[in-house]
Amino acid sequence: MEQLKTIGRELAMGSQGGFGQSKEFLELVKSIGESRSKAEEDRIVVREIETLKRRIVEPEIPKRKMKEYIIRLLYVEMLGHDASFGHIHAVKMTHDDNLLSKRTGYLAVTLFLNDHHDLIILIVNTIQKDLKSDNYLVVCAALNAVCRLINDETIPAVLPSVVDLLSHPRDAVRKKAVMALHHFHLKSPSSVSHLTSSFRKKLSDNDPGVMGASLCPLFDLVALDPNSYKDLVVSFVSILKQVAEHRLPKTYDYHHIPAPFIQIKLLKILALLGSGDKQASEHMYTVIGEIVRKGDSSSNIGNAILYECICCIASIYPNAKLLEAAADVNAKFLKSDSHNLKYMGIDALGRLIKISPHVAEQHQLAVIDCLEDPDDTLKRKTFELLYKMTKSSNVEVIVDRMIDYMISISDDHYKTYIASRCVELAEQFAPSNHWFIQTMNKVFEHAGDLVNIKVAHNLMRLIGEGFGEDAATADSQLRSSAVESYLRIIGEPKLPSAFLQVICWVLGEYGTADGKYSASYITGKLCDIAEAYSNDETVKAYAISALTKVYAFEIAAGRKVDMLSECQSFVEELLASSSTDLQQRAYELQALIGLDAQAVETIIPQDASCEDIEVDKNLSFLNGYVQQSLERGAQPYVPEDERDGMVNVSNFRSQDQHESAHGLRFEAYEVPKPPMPSKVVPVSLSSSTDLVPVPEALYSRETHQVSSVGASETAGSSELRLKLDGVQKKWGRPTYSSPGSSSSNSSSQNPANGVTQMDVATVVNSKSRDSYDTRKQRIEISPEKQKLAASLFGGSTKTEKRSSTSNKIPKSSVSAADRTQESKAAVVPSEVSREKTNRQTPPPPELLDLGEPSDTVAPPTLDPFKQLEGLLDPNISTSINHSGAAVTNTPDIMSFYAETPASRESGSGGYNIPVSGDNVNLLSELSNAAARGTTEETTMTSLPQSVKGPNVKDALQKDAKVRQMGVTPSGQNPNLFSDLLG
C-alpha cells in the first residue's frame, strides 16, 4: 500500500510538473493509493475500465488524450486486471509519426503482449520500417520491442536489419543490436549460428557498453563449446586487466568499483575456459591475483567480485598462491556476522575442498556455528558442505545430524532430498553393515514413502548377499540382527509401504533361520502386518509370499506345519480376492502345503534368494506340446506382420512426403465376410535349448511372468505401433491380434569435466591455516562443540572407501569424491597433448533427424456415407498396396496431431581477437551446419474382431445407426466425423 501511495505521489508530481497528465488521472492514482482494502481497489479499477472502454472508442481522440488512456491501461494491468480491449490501440500508436507517441506505443505493447500473441504480426512491418529510420531514438525503441516481441518464426523478417545496425555510428544502437542478436540466439540458435563472428568483433568495440553487451552471448557460446573459444583467453584477460586498472570512464563505476558486472561476467567466462587447461589458466593467474589483492570487502558488490574470484580459482587449473589467497578471503566471509556472507563462505568452502581438502580444517568451528544457526537456509548450505567432506571417519556423525534435521522439518521436497543424501553416504562410507541397516531403518521410518523404492531393493540385496562365502558367521549375525530390529519396529504405527516390503521379505527369508523364533510367531507377525495394512495390495503380496517361504522351510526341515487361524482367514480372503496376483499366491501356498519335503525343498530352496536363474528365451520346452497341438488340428501361430488387414506404412511413406494438403479420409467400410479357413503351415521346431543365466531381478515383484516372443518382435521392433487393445472392430474381416508390450531403455551419460588434482595441501603455509583461529577473539568453547568438531574434521583427510572383502555394499554407487579425483587425475596425462592442440577445430554439429510420422489405415471398399458425396473430391486418386487394399492419397488426419521435432544447428569458429589499439581488423569464417531429416515409420495394428451379439440383424441395424450419428473412436484417436455429422 505504501508503494502505491509513493507511486501516486510521484505521478502527481509529474503531472503537476507539466508532463501533460490530466487531473482525472491524478485522482485515479490518488484514490487507488488511499484505498483501504482490496475490494475497494477493485471497485475503483472496474469503474476506470468501464470509463476507458467508453472513451477509447470515441472518434478523433487527440494524441495527448490517447497517450494518457494507454498509460491508464498500463496502470490497470499493473494492478492485475484485464485490459485486452485496449491492446489494439497500443499497436496503432506504434504507427504514429510523433516520437513521443511511438515510444509510448512500443512501451505499451512490450508490456501488454508476449512473443506468441496474435497481434504480433501487426507490428512486424512497423518494426521493419523503424529499424531503418534516421532517428536513432526510433531505432532504439524498435530494438527494445525486438528483444521482447520477436519469436522464432518472425526472426527472419528483422534479422537482416538488426545485423546492419551492428555498424551504426551510435553506440546505444550497436549495444541494443547485440542484445537483439543475443535474444535471437536464445530463441533459435540456428538462426544466428552464422553470426558468431559478429559477437567476436564487438568484443573489441570502442564503446565499453557494446563490449559489455557482447559478453553475454559469448558466455552462452563458451558454455556450449569452450574449446572453440580458447583463442580468446588472452583477449578476455586483457579486457579484465584494463577494467580492474580503472581504464574505463568513471560513469561505469559502482560504489567506487570499476564496472563490477563486467568483471563478474569475465571471471565466469575465464572459469569455463580455464577448467582443466593448464596453458590457458597460466594467463589468468596474474590478473586474478591482482583483483583478489585489491578487492574491497566493505561493500556487497566488492564481496560479490571476491566470491566470483574464489569460484574461478576453484574451477581453473590449481595454483598454490591463488588457493592461499582464496582461503584468506573465505575466512573473512565465515567470520562475518552477516548471514549472506556466511552463506557465500560456506558455498565457496565447498568449492575449495574439492581442490584442497585441508582448507576446511581451519574453519571447523565456523562450520559448526553455521550448522547450529537458526537460519534454515544457512543450515541447509552447511549440510551441503558436510556432504562434500564426508569420509569413513565422520560418516556416522554427519548422517546422524542429517537424520535429526530431516525429522525436524516438514518440507516433503527437502526431506526427500536429505533422505537421498543420507542413503548415498551410508552406501558409500558405511563402517559396518549393521550400522548401514540401522541407518536405513531410521531413514525409512521417518521419511516414509518419500524414499526411492530402489533403496529398499538395495537393502534387501545387502541382507541377502551378506559379507560373502568366507563370513558365514557374520552373515548370520547380520540377518539375526535385522530380524530382531524389524520385529521391534512392526509395532510402530503407519510404517511406509517400501519399508513393510523389506520387513516381510526379511522375515520370510530369515525369520526362523537361527531357531530363535518359531514359525508360528513369525507367521502371526506377518498376518498382523497384512491385517494392519489391508488396503495395500503390494504389502499383502509380500506377506503371503513370506508365509509361503516360512511354511516351505518348515516342511523341508521335516517339522509339522500348524497354520494359525488368522493365517487361514488371511489365505481364504486372498483366494476370493479380485486381484489375480494375490489369488495365484494364495493357491500356490495351498498347493505347496500338501507336497512332501523333497518336492518343497526343490521348489523353494533355502537361502537361494541371490542365485542366478537360467531362462530359456526360445521356450524350447514347449516344442512337443506345440507339435501335438498341430497334429490335432490346431491353428499355427501367424506372425503379426503377416496377418490379414495389416498395412505397412513404409510403402506409402514416400507418397505422404509429397502431399502438402491435409484432409479427412472418407473411405467406405468393408462389407462383413465370413472368415476364410487358413491352410496349416508346417512349423519347424528347434531342438536346441539355449539357456542364458540371468541374475534375479531384485527390483521387480516376486511373481515372475513369462511371455512368449513373437516373430514380429524382431521384424517390427523399430516401428511405432498404436495401442488398439480393447477397441471393438465393427466391420471388416476377422483378424488375429495379440496384446504386445514394449519397453524402452534409456541410458544417461554423465560427462566428467574435472580439473587435475594437485596436492596443494603441503604448499599452503601455516599462516593461512590459522587465519581464522588467530584472528578470532579468545572465547570459551564448549566441550560438546569441540567433540563435534573433532568428529567431523578429525582423522585422515584422505577419502576412504569401504573394502569390498570386509563389507559388501552394492557396487552400483560410487563415491562422488572418488569420481571427482578420477576425473582430475585423468587430465594429467593429457596436458602435453592439450597444450599442442589448444586451438583445435570445433566438433561437428549435432544433427537431429527430422521426420513427420505418417499413419495409414486399411480402408474398406464400400462407402456407407451417402450423404457426404458432395464433400468428396472426385480427383482423389487411389493406390493399391500389395494386399489389395485401396488407399487414397489424402493425408491422414493423425498427421495434424503429430509432433514435429525441432532442428538444431550449431556453429562456431576459432578466431584470434587482439585488444590493443583502437582499430582492429578481424577476419572470420564460419562453417554452417546442415541438418538432415528422416521420417519415422509408424504402423497401426488391425482392430481385433469381437462378437456383436446373439442377433446379427439387430447388431447390423445398431451399427448403421451409429454410422449415421457419428463415430467416436476410443483411446487416443481423435473424433474424426463429429464436426461433420453433428
Short mmCIF file of C-alpha atoms in Angstrom, two decimals, residues 221-466:
data_model
loop_
_atom_site.label_atom_id
_atom_site.label_comp_id
_atom_site.label_asym_id
_atom_site.label_seq_id
_atom_site.Cartn_x
_atom_site.Cartn_y
_atom_site.Cartn_z
CA LEU A 221 28.59 -19.81 -26.59
CA VAL A 222 31.60 -20.64 -24.40
CA ALA A 223 29.40 -22.69 -22.06
CA LEU A 224 28.26 -24.78 -25.04
CA ASP A 225 31.73 -25.32 -26.57
CA PRO A 226 34.73 -23.97 -24.61
CA ASN A 227 37.34 -25.45 -26.97
CA SER A 228 36.23 -23.24 -29.87
CA TYR A 229 36.96 -20.07 -27.90
CA LYS A 230 40.31 -20.92 -26.28
CA ASP A 231 41.97 -18.34 -28.54
CA LEU A 232 40.02 -15.57 -26.80
CA VAL A 233 41.63 -16.20 -23.39
CA VAL A 234 44.27 -13.53 -23.96
CA SER A 235 41.63 -11.04 -25.09
CA PHE A 236 39.41 -11.67 -22.06
CA VAL A 237 42.39 -11.37 -19.69
CA SER A 238 43.46 -8.11 -21.33
CA ILE A 239 39.96 -6.64 -21.02
CA LEU A 240 39.70 -7.72 -17.39
CA LYS A 241 43.05 -6.15 -16.61
CA GLN A 242 42.05 -2.84 -18.22
CA VAL A 243 38.78 -2.80 -16.31
CA ALA A 244 40.46 -3.59 -12.97
CA GLU A 245 43.00 -0.80 -13.55
CA HIS A 246 40.28 1.85 -13.92
CA ARG A 247 40.82 2.32 -17.67
CA LEU A 248 37.08 2.78 -18.23
CA PRO A 249 35.27 6.09 -17.75
CA LYS A 250 34.02 6.99 -14.29
CA THR A 251 30.43 6.53 -15.42
CA TYR A 252 30.95 2.76 -15.27
CA ASP A 253 31.95 2.83 -11.57
CA TYR A 254 29.58 1.42 -9.00
CA HIS A 255 30.37 2.13 -5.34
CA HIS A 256 33.87 3.16 -6.42
CA ILE A 257 34.43 -0.23 -8.11
CA PRO A 258 35.13 -0.12 -11.88
CA ALA A 259 32.47 -1.90 -13.98
CA PRO A 260 31.83 -4.68 -11.42
CA PHE A 261 29.26 -6.52 -13.52
CA ILE A 262 31.65 -6.69 -16.47
CA GLN A 263 34.31 -8.09 -14.12
CA ILE A 264 31.93 -10.76 -12.83
CA LYS A 265 30.94 -11.83 -16.34
CA LEU A 266 34.59 -12.02 -17.43
CA LEU A 267 35.51 -14.11 -14.38
CA LYS A 268 32.71 -16.56 -15.20
CA ILE A 269 33.92 -16.87 -18.79
CA LEU A 270 37.53 -17.41 -17.67
CA ALA A 271 36.39 -20.11 -15.24
CA LEU A 272 34.88 -22.04 -18.15
CA LEU A 273 37.87 -21.58 -20.45
CA GLY A 274 40.48 -22.48 -17.80
CA SER A 275 38.80 -25.61 -16.49
CA GLY A 276 41.36 -28.41 -16.81
CA ASP A 277 43.57 -26.37 -19.14
CA LYS A 278 46.95 -25.51 -17.63
CA GLN A 279 48.16 -23.36 -20.51
CA ALA A 280 45.00 -21.22 -20.55
CA SER A 281 44.97 -20.95 -16.76
CA GLU A 282 48.53 -19.62 -16.62
CA HIS A 283 47.40 -16.48 -18.48
CA MET A 284 44.80 -15.80 -15.78
CA TYR A 285 46.84 -16.17 -12.58
CA THR A 286 48.27 -12.65 -12.51
CA VAL A 287 45.10 -10.66 -13.14
CA ILE A 288 43.01 -12.79 -10.76
CA GLY A 289 45.63 -12.38 -8.04
CA GLU A 290 45.57 -8.59 -8.51
CA ILE A 291 41.79 -8.46 -8.25
CA VAL A 292 41.85 -10.54 -5.05
CA ARG A 293 44.61 -8.40 -3.55
CA LYS A 294 42.86 -5.10 -4.32
CA GLY A 295 39.39 -6.40 -3.52
CA ASP A 296 37.11 -4.22 -1.41
CA SER A 297 35.21 -6.24 1.20
CA SER A 298 33.37 -3.24 2.65
CA SER A 299 30.53 -3.32 0.08
CA ASN A 300 28.27 -6.02 -1.24
CA ILE A 301 29.43 -5.59 -4.83
CA GLY A 302 33.06 -5.91 -3.74
CA ASN A 303 32.26 -9.14 -1.89
CA ALA A 304 30.46 -10.40 -4.99
CA ILE A 305 33.62 -9.90 -7.08
CA LEU A 306 35.75 -11.65 -4.43
CA TYR A 307 33.31 -14.57 -4.33
CA GLU A 308 33.43 -14.86 -8.13
CA CYS A 309 37.24 -14.86 -7.93
CA ILE A 310 37.10 -17.81 -5.49
CA CYS A 311 34.77 -19.69 -7.85
CA CYS A 312 37.15 -19.00 -10.75
CA ILE A 313 40.18 -20.14 -8.73
CA ALA A 314 38.39 -23.36 -7.81
CA SER A 315 37.49 -24.03 -11.48
CA ILE A 316 40.75 -23.35 -13.33
CA TYR A 317 43.97 -25.35 -13.09
CA PRO A 318 45.03 -25.12 -9.41
CA ASN A 319 47.65 -22.63 -8.26
CA ALA A 320 49.02 -22.72 -4.70
CA LYS A 321 49.28 -18.96 -4.18
CA LEU A 322 45.81 -18.31 -5.51
CA LEU A 323 44.36 -21.06 -3.30
CA GLU A 324 46.04 -19.49 -0.30
CA ALA A 325 44.60 -16.06 -1.16
CA ALA A 326 41.16 -17.58 -1.72
CA ALA A 327 41.33 -19.28 1.70
CA ASP A 328 42.13 -15.94 3.37
CA VAL A 329 39.21 -14.22 1.66
CA ASN A 330 36.89 -17.08 2.55
CA ALA A 331 37.94 -16.79 6.21
CA LYS A 332 36.65 -13.22 6.21
CA PHE A 333 33.31 -14.39 4.84
CA LEU A 334 32.93 -17.05 7.53
CA LYS A 335 33.89 -14.62 10.34
CA SER A 336 31.30 -12.07 9.24
CA ASP A 337 28.13 -11.50 11.24
CA SER A 338 26.09 -11.28 8.05
CA HIS A 339 24.22 -14.45 7.15
CA ASN A 340 24.60 -13.62 3.47
CA LEU A 341 28.39 -13.55 3.72
CA LYS A 342 28.40 -16.74 5.81
CA TYR A 343 26.29 -18.40 3.15
CA MET A 344 28.80 -17.31 0.47
CA GLY A 345 31.67 -18.55 2.66
CA ILE A 346 30.10 -21.99 3.12
CA ASP A 347 29.43 -22.28 -0.61
CA ALA A 348 32.96 -21.14 -1.50
CA LEU A 349 34.43 -23.55 1.06
CA GLY A 350 32.57 -26.40 -0.61
CA ARG A 351 34.27 -25.48 -3.89
CA LEU A 352 37.74 -25.17 -2.38
CA ILE A 353 37.76 -28.50 -0.52
CA LYS A 354 37.50 -30.30 -3.86
CA ILE A 355 40.96 -28.95 -4.68
CA SER A 356 42.47 -28.68 -1.17
CA PRO A 357 40.71 -30.79 1.48
CA HIS A 358 42.84 -29.26 4.29
CA VAL A 359 41.20 -25.85 3.81
CA ALA A 360 38.11 -26.96 5.76
CA GLU A 361 40.08 -27.89 8.91
CA GLN A 362 40.96 -24.30 9.78
CA HIS A 363 37.28 -23.32 9.60
CA GLN A 364 35.81 -26.23 11.56
CA LEU A 365 34.41 -24.10 14.40
CA ALA A 366 32.80 -21.72 11.93
CA VAL A 367 31.16 -24.66 10.18
CA ILE A 368 29.78 -25.94 13.49
CA ASP A 369 28.37 -22.49 14.25
CA CYS A 370 26.63 -22.43 10.85
CA LEU A 371 25.27 -25.93 11.48
CA GLU A 372 23.66 -24.75 14.71
CA ASP A 373 22.45 -21.41 13.31
CA PRO A 374 18.68 -20.85 13.41
CA ASP A 375 18.77 -19.63 9.81
CA ASP A 376 17.36 -22.59 7.86
CA THR A 377 18.93 -21.56 4.54
CA LEU A 378 22.39 -21.35 6.08
CA LYS A 379 21.90 -24.68 7.79
CA ARG A 380 20.96 -26.37 4.51
CA LYS A 381 24.00 -24.96 2.75
CA THR A 382 26.16 -26.26 5.64
CA PHE A 383 24.74 -29.75 5.15
CA GLU A 384 25.76 -29.47 1.50
CA LEU A 385 29.30 -28.73 2.65
CA LEU A 386 29.30 -31.67 5.09
CA TYR A 387 28.07 -33.94 2.31
CA LYS A 388 31.08 -32.99 0.18
CA MET A 389 33.58 -33.58 3.00
CA THR A 390 32.16 -36.90 4.24
CA LYS A 391 34.53 -39.83 4.72
CA SER A 392 34.55 -43.11 6.66
CA SER A 393 35.81 -41.48 9.83
CA ASN A 394 32.98 -38.93 10.14
CA VAL A 395 30.10 -40.51 8.23
CA GLU A 396 28.28 -41.59 11.40
CA VAL A 397 28.23 -38.08 12.89
CA ILE A 398 27.20 -36.38 9.65
CA VAL A 399 24.44 -38.86 8.79
CA ASP A 400 23.05 -38.73 12.33
CA ARG A 401 22.93 -34.93 12.10
CA MET A 402 21.18 -35.11 8.74
CA ILE A 403 18.60 -37.58 10.03
CA ASP A 404 17.88 -35.39 13.07
CA TYR A 405 17.38 -32.40 10.78
CA MET A 406 15.19 -34.48 8.44
CA ILE A 407 12.93 -35.39 11.38
CA SER A 408 12.56 -31.74 12.42
CA ILE A 409 11.43 -30.35 9.02
CA SER A 410 8.04 -30.68 7.35
CA ASP A 411 9.03 -29.81 3.78
CA ASP A 412 8.48 -33.06 1.85
CA HIS A 413 10.62 -31.92 -1.07
CA TYR A 414 13.69 -31.19 1.02
CA LYS A 415 13.02 -34.17 3.28
CA THR A 416 13.23 -36.37 0.17
CA TYR A 417 16.49 -34.65 -0.78
CA ILE A 418 18.04 -35.14 2.67
CA ALA A 419 16.92 -38.79 2.76
CA SER A 420 18.57 -39.48 -0.61
CA ARG A 421 21.80 -37.86 0.61
CA CYS A 422 21.75 -39.96 3.81
CA VAL A 423 21.25 -43.14 1.80
CA GLU A 424 24.03 -42.23 -0.63
CA LEU A 425 26.53 -41.51 2.16
CA ALA A 426 25.55 -44.66 4.04
CA GLU A 427 26.07 -46.84 0.96
CA GLN A 428 29.49 -45.33 0.18
CA PHE A 429 31.11 -44.89 3.59
CA ALA A 430 29.25 -47.23 5.99
CA PRO A 431 31.73 -48.56 8.60
CA SER A 432 29.71 -51.77 9.05
CA ASN A 433 26.70 -53.49 7.59
CA HIS A 434 24.95 -53.44 10.96
CA TRP A 435 25.22 -49.63 11.08
CA PHE A 436 24.01 -49.45 7.48
CA ILE A 437 20.87 -51.46 8.30
CA GLN A 438 20.11 -49.38 11.40
CA THR A 439 20.57 -46.16 9.42
CA MET A 440 18.27 -47.38 6.66
CA ASN A 441 15.67 -48.26 9.29
CA LYS A 442 15.76 -44.68 10.61
CA VAL A 443 15.51 -43.21 7.12
CA PHE A 444 12.56 -45.43 6.20
CA GLU A 445 10.81 -44.83 9.50
CA HIS A 446 10.98 -41.03 9.37
CA ALA A 447 10.99 -40.29 5.63
CA GLY A 448 8.14 -42.66 4.82
CA ASP A 449 7.28 -43.30 1.19
CA LEU A 450 9.44 -40.34 0.12
CA VAL A 451 12.40 -42.72 -0.11
CA ASN A 452 13.12 -44.19 -3.52
CA ILE A 453 12.00 -47.81 -3.87
CA LYS A 454 15.47 -48.72 -5.16
CA VAL A 455 16.80 -48.06 -1.67
CA ALA A 456 14.58 -50.86 -0.32
CA HIS A 457 15.81 -53.24 -3.01
CA ASN A 458 19.45 -52.39 -2.25
CA LEU A 459 18.82 -53.10 1.42
CA MET A 460 17.27 -56.48 0.65
CA ARG A 461 20.18 -57.34 -1.62
CA LEU A 462 22.70 -56.41 1.06
CA ILE A 463 20.99 -58.62 3.65
CA GLY A 464 20.70 -61.47 1.15
CA GLU A 465 24.30 -61.33 -0.12
CA GLY A 466 25.93 -60.63 3.25
#
